[in-house]
Amino acid sequence: MNEWQEATIGEVADFVQGLALNAKTNHLLVKTGGLPLLRIKDLLENRVEFFVDESNVPKKCIALEHDLILTRTGQVGFVFMGKKGVLHNNCFRIVPKSDRIFLPFIYWFFNRKSSREYLTNIAAGSVQPDLTHKIFTEVEIPLPPIDEQKAIASVLSSLDDKIDLLHRQNTTLESMSETLFRQWFGDEAQENWEEVTLEDVSLRITDGSHTSPLNVEFGLPMASVKDMYQWGIDTSTCRQISKDDFYELIRTDCRPLKNDILIAKDGSYLKHVFVAETDLDVVILSSIAIIRPNNKYHPLLLATFLKLDSTRVAMENIVTGAVIPRIVLKDFRKFPITLPPKELQEAAVKMIAPIYAKCWENNRQIQTLE
């Protein structure tokens, strides 16, 4: 590392801001055709909501697959490559000035959690962080020799490809489990199956803490919806609370236990639903709900039911709040479900449990690689 140098990002790259959407440019938005509009939320959620008629868009606002995109406002410091479309002005492209930098290496440098936290801390504005060109220009980056940059990026890209493959496997497996569930219990539901409520098949349905303990620099993790993903909770993004507060919340049953079903209750309700493979070393805030099943409905089957798009649609009438949708727990407990016979559940679990086991194993590999 003796040959490594340092430079400010402004010394080695230019920054090109995306398209400003306003009364003069809104007419360029279309629902189909054209190039995808790349806003922060579209990039983070890997989706396309709007397209843009590119014929009247400045070429500098068009991102190509080899370009490096960095989010500049709100959720500051996320980086993306391989995204082609019309860039929104809440992002900018990092464009090399010379061959001193290899963009995939810069991608991995800014892809670190510590880099993102640093950029958020230096961004201007307390309500809406804004990483202006002037501020970002002065950020220092390491500059190994170009061959070393390429070697580092290659190794990290290989790991990322493996992580992506495991994620895609889990998506496929999850789809298989839902298909199996519908085959067993959707189309084949019998009239004599018992009609019950979620409360009838649960020991407990509750949410996390309604009070928010003070943050500490070094403590134990407390999770909210933002820390959830499809197979668990990312403790690296959780806020830290004191040991005393943590164990007090364990005492009040805010710690998820093995076979508990956790759901995103607030915001994008039911966006994340998962079964805890083991007792989790984390406590939760009230934006997450816990279903603790009794022995009437197998946790894997109940979780699969809750993941179905049809279930989410059926629950729309127990959601309140225009700005931040929230599931109302008292109505959630009374949500009607059809209870399959025990022998049919046992037969279905023999097929679905190995799928969940493989997903859990894939998730452990993902955590190790990350």
mmCIF file of C-alpha atoms in Angstrom:
data_model
loop_
_atom_site.group_PDB
_atom_site.id
_atom_site.type_symbol
_atom_site.label_atom_id
_atom_site.label_comp_id
_atom_site.label_asym_id
_atom_site.label_seq_id
_atom_site.Cartn_x
_atom_site.Cartn_y
_atom_site.Cartn_z
ATOM 1 C CA MET A 1 0.000 0.000 0.000
ATOM 2 C CA ASN A 2 3.065 2.275 -0.094
ATOM 3 C CA GLU A 3 2.153 3.265 -3.652
ATOM 4 C CA TRP A 4 -1.354 4.290 -2.701
ATOM 5 C CA GLN A 5 -2.068 7.981 -3.058
ATOM 6 C CA GLU A 6 -4.958 10.147 -1.980
ATOM 7 C CA ALA A 7 -6.912 12.758 -3.866
ATOM 8 C CA THR A 8 -10.175 14.605 -3.532
ATOM 9 C CA ILE A 9 -12.904 13.211 -5.717
ATOM 10 C CA GLY A 10 -13.149 16.643 -7.342
ATOM 11 C CA GLU A 11 -9.533 16.374 -8.547
ATOM 12 C CA VAL A 12 -10.188 13.191 -10.499
ATOM 13 C CA ALA A 13 -13.847 13.427 -11.532
ATOM 14 C CA ASP A 14 -16.625 15.757 -12.629
ATOM 15 C CA PHE A 15 -20.200 15.528 -11.381
ATOM 16 C CA VAL A 16 -23.180 15.769 -13.701
ATOM 17 C CA GLN A 17 -26.581 16.402 -12.152
ATOM 18 C CA GLY A 18 -29.728 14.837 -13.572
ATOM 19 C CA LEU A 19 -32.929 16.252 -15.018
ATOM 20 C CA ALA A 20 -34.912 18.731 -12.922
ATOM 21 C CA LEU A 21 -38.599 17.868 -12.985
ATOM 22 C CA ASN A 22 -40.836 20.925 -12.957
ATOM 23 C CA ALA A 23 -43.641 22.558 -14.898
ATOM 24 C CA LYS A 24 -41.372 22.869 -17.933
ATOM 25 C CA THR A 25 -40.227 19.242 -18.000
ATOM 26 C CA ASN A 26 -43.116 17.203 -16.545
ATOM 27 C CA HIS A 27 -44.545 16.741 -20.038
ATOM 28 C CA LEU A 28 -41.577 14.459 -20.804
ATOM 29 C CA LEU A 29 -42.852 11.818 -18.353
ATOM 30 C CA VAL A 30 -44.738 8.869 -19.845
ATOM 31 C CA LYS A 31 -45.964 5.559 -18.439
ATOM 32 C CA THR A 32 -44.481 3.455 -21.227
ATOM 33 C CA GLY A 33 -41.783 3.859 -23.842
ATOM 34 C CA GLY A 34 -38.691 6.007 -23.628
ATOM 35 C CA LEU A 35 -35.982 5.582 -21.005
ATOM 36 C CA PRO A 36 -36.619 4.736 -17.331
ATOM 37 C CA LEU A 37 -36.616 7.688 -14.937
ATOM 38 C CA LEU A 38 -33.972 7.032 -12.296
ATOM 39 C CA ARG A 39 -35.005 8.685 -9.042
ATOM 40 C CA ILE A 40 -33.541 7.734 -5.668
ATOM 41 C CA LYS A 41 -36.528 5.603 -4.689
ATOM 42 C CA ASP A 42 -36.515 3.871 -8.093
ATOM 43 C CA LEU A 43 -32.836 3.022 -7.707
ATOM 44 C CA LEU A 44 -33.189 1.837 -4.101
ATOM 45 C CA GLU A 45 -36.241 -0.307 -4.826
ATOM 46 C CA ASN A 46 -34.975 -1.486 -8.242
ATOM 47 C CA ARG A 47 -38.177 -0.517 -10.009
ATOM 48 C CA VAL A 48 -39.406 1.673 -12.856
ATOM 49 C CA GLU A 49 -42.454 3.877 -12.285
ATOM 50 C CA PHE A 50 -42.043 6.474 -15.041
ATOM 51 C CA PHE A 51 -40.346 6.689 -18.408
ATOM 52 C CA VAL A 52 -39.005 9.779 -20.121
ATOM 53 C CA ASP A 53 -39.206 10.813 -23.760
ATOM 54 C CA GLU A 54 -35.479 11.124 -24.353
ATOM 55 C CA SER A 55 -35.734 13.148 -27.564
ATOM 56 C CA ASN A 56 -35.805 16.442 -25.639
ATOM 57 C CA VAL A 57 -33.565 15.438 -22.728
ATOM 58 C CA PRO A 58 -29.970 16.786 -22.562
ATOM 59 C CA LYS A 59 -27.536 13.927 -23.176
ATOM 60 C CA LYS A 60 -25.689 14.785 -19.969
ATOM 61 C CA CYS A 61 -28.788 13.687 -17.994
ATOM 62 C CA ILE A 62 -28.791 10.213 -19.529
ATOM 63 C CA ALA A 63 -26.972 7.562 -17.487
ATOM 64 C CA LEU A 64 -25.421 4.600 -19.282
ATOM 65 C CA GLU A 65 -24.683 1.165 -17.839
ATOM 66 C CA HIS A 66 -21.005 1.902 -17.231
ATOM 67 C CA ASP A 67 -21.732 5.184 -15.423
ATOM 68 C CA LEU A 68 -21.473 5.620 -11.660
ATOM 69 C CA ILE A 69 -24.545 7.174 -10.018
ATOM 70 C CA LEU A 70 -24.546 8.658 -6.506
ATOM 71 C CA THR A 71 -27.621 9.799 -4.587
ATOM 72 C CA ARG A 72 -27.330 13.397 -3.524
ATOM 73 C CA THR A 73 -30.389 14.398 -1.448
ATOM 74 C CA GLY A 74 -32.399 12.755 1.323
ATOM 75 C CA GLN A 75 -30.928 9.241 1.411
ATOM 76 C CA VAL A 76 -27.427 10.454 0.664
ATOM 77 C CA GLY A 77 -24.461 8.431 -0.526
ATOM 78 C CA PHE A 78 -25.946 5.338 -2.185
ATOM 79 C CA VAL A 79 -24.065 4.351 -5.345
ATOM 80 C CA PHE A 80 -25.215 2.393 -8.396
ATOM 81 C CA MET A 81 -23.740 1.041 -11.619
ATOM 82 C CA GLY A 82 -25.382 -0.793 -14.503
ATOM 83 C CA LYS A 83 -28.465 1.451 -14.527
ATOM 84 C CA LYS A 84 -29.459 2.995 -17.850
ATOM 85 C CA GLY A 85 -32.027 5.784 -17.938
ATOM 86 C CA VAL A 86 -32.708 9.471 -17.430
ATOM 87 C CA LEU A 87 -31.175 10.576 -14.170
ATOM 88 C CA HIS A 88 -33.265 12.665 -11.789
ATOM 89 C CA ASN A 89 -31.610 15.744 -10.324
ATOM 90 C CA ASN A 90 -31.582 14.213 -6.821
ATOM 91 C CA CYS A 91 -28.637 12.159 -8.141
ATOM 92 C CA PHE A 92 -25.500 12.839 -10.098
ATOM 93 C CA ARG A 93 -23.109 10.920 -12.305
ATOM 94 C CA ILE A 94 -19.431 10.680 -11.394
ATOM 95 C CA VAL A 95 -17.458 11.182 -14.618
ATOM 96 C CA PRO A 96 -13.662 10.513 -14.587
ATOM 97 C CA LYS A 97 -11.388 13.363 -15.696
ATOM 98 C CA SER A 98 -8.509 11.010 -16.455
ATOM 99 C CA ASP A 99 -7.390 7.380 -16.297
ATOM 100 C CA ARG A 100 -6.289 7.780 -12.660
ATOM 101 C CA ILE A 101 -9.518 6.208 -11.446
ATOM 102 C CA PHE A 102 -11.340 2.999 -12.301
ATOM 103 C CA LEU A 103 -15.046 3.601 -11.719
ATOM 104 C CA PRO A 104 -15.873 0.124 -10.320
ATOM 105 C CA PHE A 105 -13.194 0.677 -7.648
ATOM 106 C CA ILE A 106 -14.772 4.049 -6.759
ATOM 107 C CA TYR A 107 -18.141 2.297 -6.664
ATOM 108 C CA TRP A 108 -16.884 -0.163 -4.059
ATOM 109 C CA PHE A 109 -15.225 2.584 -2.027
ATOM 110 C CA PHE A 110 -18.493 4.506 -1.741
ATOM 111 C CA ASN A 111 -20.522 1.317 -1.395
ATOM 112 C CA ARG A 112 -19.241 0.875 2.170
ATOM 113 C CA LYS A 113 -21.605 1.668 5.035
ATOM 114 C CA SER A 114 -18.910 3.884 6.616
ATOM 115 C CA SER A 115 -18.622 5.953 3.412
ATOM 116 C CA ARG A 116 -22.376 6.449 3.251
ATOM 117 C CA GLU A 117 -22.503 7.511 6.908
ATOM 118 C CA TYR A 118 -19.648 9.971 6.320
ATOM 119 C CA LEU A 119 -21.380 11.519 3.310
ATOM 120 C CA THR A 120 -24.616 11.848 5.271
ATOM 121 C CA ASN A 121 -22.767 13.583 8.113
ATOM 122 C CA ILE A 122 -21.135 16.163 5.844
ATOM 123 C CA ALA A 123 -24.250 16.854 3.757
ATOM 124 C CA ALA A 124 -25.825 20.277 4.189
ATOM 125 C CA GLY A 125 -29.286 20.649 5.714
ATOM 126 C CA SER A 126 -30.747 19.106 8.851
ATOM 127 C CA VAL A 127 -34.230 18.262 7.544
ATOM 128 C CA GLN A 128 -33.287 17.205 3.999
ATOM 129 C CA PRO A 129 -29.567 16.353 3.673
ATOM 130 C CA ASP A 130 -28.111 17.692 0.431
ATOM 131 C CA LEU A 131 -24.695 16.592 -0.820
ATOM 132 C CA THR A 132 -23.910 19.606 -2.967
ATOM 133 C CA HIS A 133 -21.254 19.572 -5.691
ATOM 134 C CA LYS A 134 -19.023 21.829 -3.606
ATOM 135 C CA ILE A 135 -19.188 19.580 -0.543
ATOM 136 C CA PHE A 136 -18.699 16.364 -2.483
ATOM 137 C CA THR A 137 -15.769 17.817 -4.459
ATOM 138 C CA GLU A 138 -13.690 17.936 -1.265
ATOM 139 C CA VAL A 139 -14.246 14.291 -0.240
ATOM 140 C CA GLU A 140 -10.943 12.395 -0.117
ATOM 141 C CA ILE A 141 -10.561 8.986 -1.731
ATOM 142 C CA PRO A 142 -7.682 6.453 -1.839
ATOM 143 C CA LEU A 143 -5.964 5.984 -5.190
ATOM 144 C CA PRO A 144 -4.007 2.727 -5.561
ATOM 145 C CA PRO A 145 -2.248 2.127 -8.886
ATOM 146 C CA ILE A 146 -4.851 1.564 -11.597
ATOM 147 C CA ASP A 147 -4.033 -2.160 -11.948
ATOM 148 C CA GLU A 148 -4.578 -2.597 -8.226
ATOM 149 C CA GLN A 149 -7.881 -0.724 -8.429
ATOM 150 C CA LYS A 150 -8.992 -3.153 -11.143
ATOM 151 C CA ALA A 151 -7.876 -6.193 -9.143
ATOM 152 C CA ILE A 152 -9.711 -5.055 -6.001
ATOM 153 C CA ALA A 153 -12.869 -4.264 -7.963
ATOM 154 C CA SER A 154 -12.729 -7.640 -9.696
ATOM 155 C CA VAL A 155 -12.615 -9.573 -6.417
ATOM 156 C CA LEU A 156 -15.422 -7.547 -4.875
ATOM 157 C CA SER A 157 -17.520 -7.839 -8.046
ATOM 158 C CA SER A 158 -17.149 -11.625 -7.959
ATOM 159 C CA LEU A 159 -18.418 -11.687 -4.392
ATOM 160 C CA ASP A 160 -21.266 -9.374 -5.354
ATOM 161 C CA ASP A 161 -22.222 -11.659 -8.249
ATOM 162 C CA LYS A 162 -22.412 -14.590 -5.829
ATOM 163 C CA ILE A 163 -24.563 -12.556 -3.435
ATOM 164 C CA ASP A 164 -26.858 -11.553 -6.294
ATOM 165 C CA LEU A 165 -27.172 -15.195 -7.390
ATOM 166 C CA LEU A 166 -28.177 -16.235 -3.869
ATOM 167 C CA HIS A 167 -30.744 -13.426 -3.682
ATOM 168 C CA ARG A 168 -32.222 -14.529 -7.006
ATOM 169 C CA GLN A 169 -32.331 -18.135 -5.816
ATOM 170 C CA ASN A 170 -34.244 -17.045 -2.740
ATOM 171 C CA THR A 171 -36.701 -15.072 -4.859
ATOM 172 C CA THR A 172 -37.327 -18.151 -7.007
ATOM 173 C CA LEU A 173 -37.658 -20.435 -3.982
ATOM 174 C CA GLU A 174 -40.037 -18.025 -2.279
ATOM 175 C CA SER A 175 -42.199 -17.951 -5.397
ATOM 176 C CA MET A 176 -42.222 -21.762 -5.390
ATOM 177 C CA SER A 177 -43.393 -21.874 -1.772
ATOM 178 C CA GLU A 178 -46.234 -19.463 -2.531
ATOM 179 C CA THR A 179 -47.263 -21.498 -5.571
ATOM 180 C CA LEU A 180 -47.289 -24.683 -3.500
ATOM 181 C CA PHE A 181 -49.326 -22.955 -0.799
ATOM 182 C CA ARG A 182 -51.951 -21.827 -3.306
ATOM 183 C CA GLN A 183 -52.121 -25.335 -4.762
ATOM 184 C CA TRP A 184 -52.619 -26.906 -1.358
ATOM 185 C CA PHE A 185 -54.809 -24.350 0.363
ATOM 186 C CA GLY A 186 -56.034 -21.807 -2.171
ATOM 187 C CA ASP A 187 -57.719 -23.519 -5.062
ATOM 188 C CA GLU A 188 -58.397 -26.676 -3.053
ATOM 189 C CA ALA A 189 -59.957 -25.072 0.041
ATOM 190 C CA GLN A 190 -62.971 -27.060 1.210
ATOM 191 C CA GLU A 191 -66.252 -25.656 2.501
ATOM 192 C CA ASN A 192 -65.961 -27.649 5.718
ATOM 193 C CA TRP A 193 -62.589 -26.142 6.661
ATOM 194 C CA GLU A 194 -62.808 -24.112 9.841
ATOM 195 C CA GLU A 195 -63.122 -20.324 9.576
ATOM 196 C CA VAL A 196 -61.019 -18.657 12.288
ATOM 197 C CA THR A 197 -59.101 -15.427 12.908
ATOM 198 C CA LEU A 198 -55.389 -14.709 13.216
ATOM 199 C CA GLU A 199 -55.957 -14.368 16.954
ATOM 200 C CA ASP A 200 -57.300 -17.934 17.107
ATOM 201 C CA VAL A 201 -54.069 -19.390 15.710
ATOM 202 C CA SER A 202 -51.703 -17.245 17.801
ATOM 203 C CA LEU A 203 -50.459 -17.196 21.344
ATOM 204 C CA ARG A 204 -49.741 -13.497 20.984
ATOM 205 C CA ILE A 205 -50.081 -10.763 18.371
ATOM 206 C CA THR A 206 -48.337 -7.552 19.365
ATOM 207 C CA ASP A 207 -45.933 -4.923 18.130
ATOM 208 C CA GLY A 208 -42.630 -3.639 19.444
ATOM 209 C CA SER A 209 -41.838 -0.844 21.844
ATOM 210 C CA HIS A 210 -43.922 2.344 21.683
ATOM 211 C CA THR A 211 -41.147 4.252 23.415
ATOM 212 C CA SER A 212 -37.809 4.992 21.797
ATOM 213 C CA PRO A 213 -34.793 4.724 24.122
ATOM 214 C CA LEU A 214 -31.887 7.083 23.672
ATOM 215 C CA ASN A 215 -29.217 6.161 21.144
ATOM 216 C CA VAL A 216 -25.764 5.241 22.384
ATOM 217 C CA GLU A 217 -22.537 4.942 20.423
ATOM 218 C CA PHE A 218 -21.791 1.389 21.550
ATOM 219 C CA GLY A 219 -24.735 -0.699 22.656
ATOM 220 C CA LEU A 220 -27.199 -3.337 21.488
ATOM 221 C CA PRO A 221 -29.426 -3.239 18.374
ATOM 222 C CA MET A 222 -32.990 -1.959 18.192
ATOM 223 C CA ALA A 223 -34.754 -2.474 14.864
ATOM 224 C CA SER A 224 -37.509 -0.715 12.963
ATOM 225 C CA VAL A 225 -39.080 -1.465 9.565
ATOM 226 C CA LYS A 226 -36.134 0.153 7.750
ATOM 227 C CA ASP A 227 -33.843 -2.585 9.130
ATOM 228 C CA MET A 228 -36.003 -5.463 7.861
ATOM 229 C CA TYR A 229 -35.369 -7.464 4.729
ATOM 230 C CA GLN A 230 -37.137 -10.498 3.343
ATOM 231 C CA TRP A 231 -35.368 -13.050 5.548
ATOM 232 C CA GLY A 232 -34.459 -11.185 8.696
ATOM 233 C CA ILE A 233 -33.190 -7.992 10.301
ATOM 234 C CA ASP A 234 -29.945 -6.282 9.322
ATOM 235 C CA THR A 235 -28.432 -5.483 12.704
ATOM 236 C CA SER A 236 -25.667 -3.429 11.062
ATOM 237 C CA THR A 237 -28.193 -0.714 10.194
ATOM 238 C CA CYS A 238 -29.988 -0.753 13.565
ATOM 239 C CA ARG A 239 -29.690 2.058 16.052
ATOM 240 C CA GLN A 240 -27.840 1.178 19.266
ATOM 241 C CA ILE A 241 -29.391 1.407 22.723
ATOM 242 C CA SER A 242 -27.984 0.800 26.215
ATOM 243 C CA LYS A 243 -27.861 -2.666 27.765
ATOM 244 C CA ASP A 244 -30.287 -1.584 30.481
ATOM 245 C CA ASP A 245 -32.848 -0.412 27.903
ATOM 246 C CA PHE A 246 -32.242 -3.501 25.754
ATOM 247 C CA TYR A 247 -32.885 -5.982 28.569
ATOM 248 C CA GLU A 248 -35.889 -4.014 29.795
ATOM 249 C CA LEU A 249 -37.414 -4.385 26.326
ATOM 250 C CA ILE A 250 -36.637 -8.107 26.387
ATOM 251 C CA ARG A 251 -38.529 -8.262 29.681
ATOM 252 C CA THR A 252 -41.552 -6.609 28.017
ATOM 253 C CA ASP A 253 -41.471 -9.175 25.162
ATOM 254 C CA CYS A 254 -40.032 -6.943 22.419
ATOM 255 C CA ARG A 255 -37.495 -9.568 21.367
ATOM 256 C CA PRO A 256 -38.501 -11.924 18.507
ATOM 257 C CA LEU A 257 -38.165 -15.622 19.335
ATOM 258 C CA LYS A 258 -37.752 -18.720 17.203
ATOM 259 C CA ASN A 259 -40.805 -19.380 14.971
ATOM 260 C CA ASP A 260 -42.225 -15.905 15.569
ATOM 261 C CA ILE A 261 -43.557 -14.297 12.401
ATOM 262 C CA LEU A 262 -42.404 -10.706 11.979
ATOM 263 C CA ILE A 263 -44.261 -8.341 9.671
ATOM 264 C CA ALA A 264 -43.718 -4.767 8.557
ATOM 265 C CA LYS A 265 -46.706 -3.097 10.235
ATOM 266 C CA ASP A 266 -46.113 0.566 9.388
ATOM 267 C CA GLY A 267 -45.191 2.218 6.102
ATOM 268 C CA SER A 268 -45.035 -0.404 3.336
ATOM 269 C CA TYR A 269 -47.199 -2.792 5.353
ATOM 270 C CA LEU A 270 -46.543 -6.503 4.735
ATOM 271 C CA LYS A 271 -43.601 -5.527 2.513
ATOM 272 C CA HIS A 272 -41.487 -7.825 4.680
ATOM 273 C CA VAL A 273 -42.806 -10.983 6.334
ATOM 274 C CA PHE A 274 -40.474 -13.620 7.710
ATOM 275 C CA VAL A 275 -40.255 -16.431 10.238
ATOM 276 C CA ALA A 276 -37.478 -16.130 12.823
ATOM 277 C CA GLU A 277 -35.213 -19.142 12.286
ATOM 278 C CA THR A 278 -33.776 -18.701 15.803
ATOM 279 C CA ASP A 279 -34.185 -16.324 18.749
ATOM 280 C CA LEU A 280 -33.001 -12.929 17.448
ATOM 281 C CA ASP A 281 -30.435 -10.813 19.294
ATOM 282 C CA VAL A 282 -32.386 -7.631 18.665
ATOM 283 C CA VAL A 283 -35.387 -5.776 20.090
ATOM 284 C CA ILE A 284 -37.973 -4.038 17.941
ATOM 285 C CA LEU A 285 -39.898 -0.800 17.709
ATOM 286 C CA SER A 286 -43.668 -0.605 17.195
ATOM 287 C CA SER A 287 -43.376 -0.368 13.393
ATOM 288 C CA ILE A 288 -42.797 -4.148 13.436
ATOM 289 C CA ALA A 289 -45.449 -6.613 14.612
ATOM 290 C CA ILE A 290 -44.907 -10.094 16.020
ATOM 291 C CA ILE A 291 -47.240 -13.050 15.559
ATOM 292 C CA ARG A 292 -46.394 -15.890 17.916
ATOM 293 C CA PRO A 293 -48.271 -18.913 16.494
ATOM 294 C CA ASN A 294 -49.819 -21.617 18.627
ATOM 295 C CA ASN A 295 -49.857 -25.182 17.322
ATOM 296 C CA LYS A 296 -52.982 -24.754 15.190
ATOM 297 C CA TYR A 297 -51.339 -23.248 12.096
ATOM 298 C CA HIS A 298 -47.721 -24.066 11.211
ATOM 299 C CA PRO A 299 -45.540 -20.897 11.275
ATOM 300 C CA LEU A 300 -44.089 -21.522 7.794
ATOM 301 C CA LEU A 301 -47.543 -21.943 6.286
ATOM 302 C CA LEU A 302 -48.987 -18.933 8.101
ATOM 303 C CA ALA A 303 -46.043 -16.769 7.016
ATOM 304 C CA THR A 304 -46.455 -17.920 3.414
ATOM 305 C CA PHE A 305 -50.144 -16.996 3.559
ATOM 306 C CA LEU A 306 -49.278 -13.517 4.846
ATOM 307 C CA LYS A 307 -46.802 -13.017 1.968
ATOM 308 C CA LEU A 308 -49.403 -13.576 -0.733
ATOM 309 C CA ASP A 309 -50.411 -10.539 -2.789
ATOM 310 C CA SER A 310 -54.040 -11.551 -2.296
ATOM 311 C CA THR A 311 -53.604 -11.337 1.486
ATOM 312 C CA ARG A 312 -52.119 -7.854 1.262
ATOM 313 C CA VAL A 313 -55.045 -6.701 -0.866
ATOM 314 C CA ALA A 314 -57.548 -8.262 1.541
ATOM 315 C CA MET A 315 -55.963 -6.381 4.451
ATOM 316 C CA GLU A 316 -56.359 -2.937 2.895
ATOM 317 C CA ASN A 317 -59.486 -2.301 4.953
ATOM 318 C CA ILE A 318 -57.579 -2.706 8.243
ATOM 319 C CA VAL A 319 -54.949 -0.141 7.296
ATOM 320 C CA THR A 320 -55.157 3.457 8.455
ATOM 321 C CA GLY A 321 -53.130 6.593 7.697
ATOM 322 C CA ALA A 322 -52.832 8.440 4.397
ATOM 323 C CA VAL A 323 -49.193 9.518 4.725
ATOM 324 C CA ILE A 324 -47.832 6.483 6.614
ATOM 325 C CA PRO A 325 -50.141 3.453 6.260
ATOM 326 C CA ARG A 326 -50.378 1.365 9.419
ATOM 327 C CA ILE A 327 -51.994 -1.970 10.166
ATOM 328 C CA VAL A 328 -54.430 -1.598 13.060
ATOM 329 C CA LEU A 329 -53.579 -4.442 15.440
ATOM 330 C CA LYS A 330 -57.045 -4.843 16.951
ATOM 331 C CA ASP A 331 -58.422 -5.420 13.444
ATOM 332 C CA PHE A 332 -55.403 -7.479 12.425
ATOM 333 C CA ARG A 333 -56.092 -9.896 15.273
ATOM 334 C CA LYS A 334 -59.639 -10.385 13.961
ATOM 335 C CA PHE A 335 -58.584 -10.886 10.344
ATOM 336 C CA PRO A 336 -60.444 -13.972 9.041
ATOM 337 C CA ILE A 337 -58.533 -16.959 7.698
ATOM 338 C CA THR A 338 -59.397 -20.487 6.640
ATOM 339 C CA LEU A 339 -57.705 -23.129 8.793
ATOM 340 C CA PRO A 340 -56.594 -26.200 6.822
ATOM 341 C CA PRO A 341 -56.859 -29.621 8.524
ATOM 342 C CA LYS A 342 -53.819 -30.634 10.544
ATOM 343 C CA GLU A 343 -52.986 -33.655 8.387
ATOM 344 C CA LEU A 344 -53.020 -31.510 5.244
ATOM 345 C CA GLN A 345 -50.764 -28.929 6.898
ATOM 346 C CA GLU A 346 -48.290 -31.655 7.853
ATOM 347 C CA ALA A 347 -48.181 -32.932 4.273
ATOM 348 C CA ALA A 348 -47.649 -29.428 2.888
ATOM 349 C CA VAL A 349 -44.913 -28.593 5.408
ATOM 350 C CA LYS A 350 -42.914 -31.613 4.195
ATOM 351 C CA MET A 351 -42.689 -29.857 0.826
ATOM 352 C CA ILE A 352 -42.375 -26.234 1.971
ATOM 353 C CA ALA A 353 -39.985 -26.642 4.941
ATOM 354 C CA PRO A 354 -37.005 -27.687 2.748
ATOM 355 C CA ILE A 355 -37.557 -24.553 0.643
ATOM 356 C CA TYR A 356 -37.367 -22.348 3.731
ATOM 357 C CA ALA A 357 -34.314 -24.264 4.972
ATOM 358 C CA LYS A 358 -32.520 -23.592 1.689
ATOM 359 C CA CYS A 359 -33.462 -19.900 1.822
ATOM 360 C CA TRP A 360 -32.142 -19.625 5.375
ATOM 361 C CA GLU A 361 -28.892 -21.309 4.324
ATOM 362 C CA ASN A 362 -28.582 -18.947 1.340
ATOM 363 C CA ASN A 363 -29.191 -16.008 3.659
ATOM 364 C CA ARG A 364 -26.383 -17.138 5.974
ATOM 365 C CA GLN A 365 -24.047 -17.336 2.975
ATOM 366 C CA ILE A 366 -25.101 -13.841 1.914
ATOM 367 C CA GLN A 367 -24.317 -12.452 5.363
ATOM 368 C CA THR A 368 -20.884 -14.131 5.336
ATOM 369 C CA LEU A 369 -20.033 -12.812 1.864
ATOM 370 C CA GLU A 370 -21.210 -9.303 2.724
#
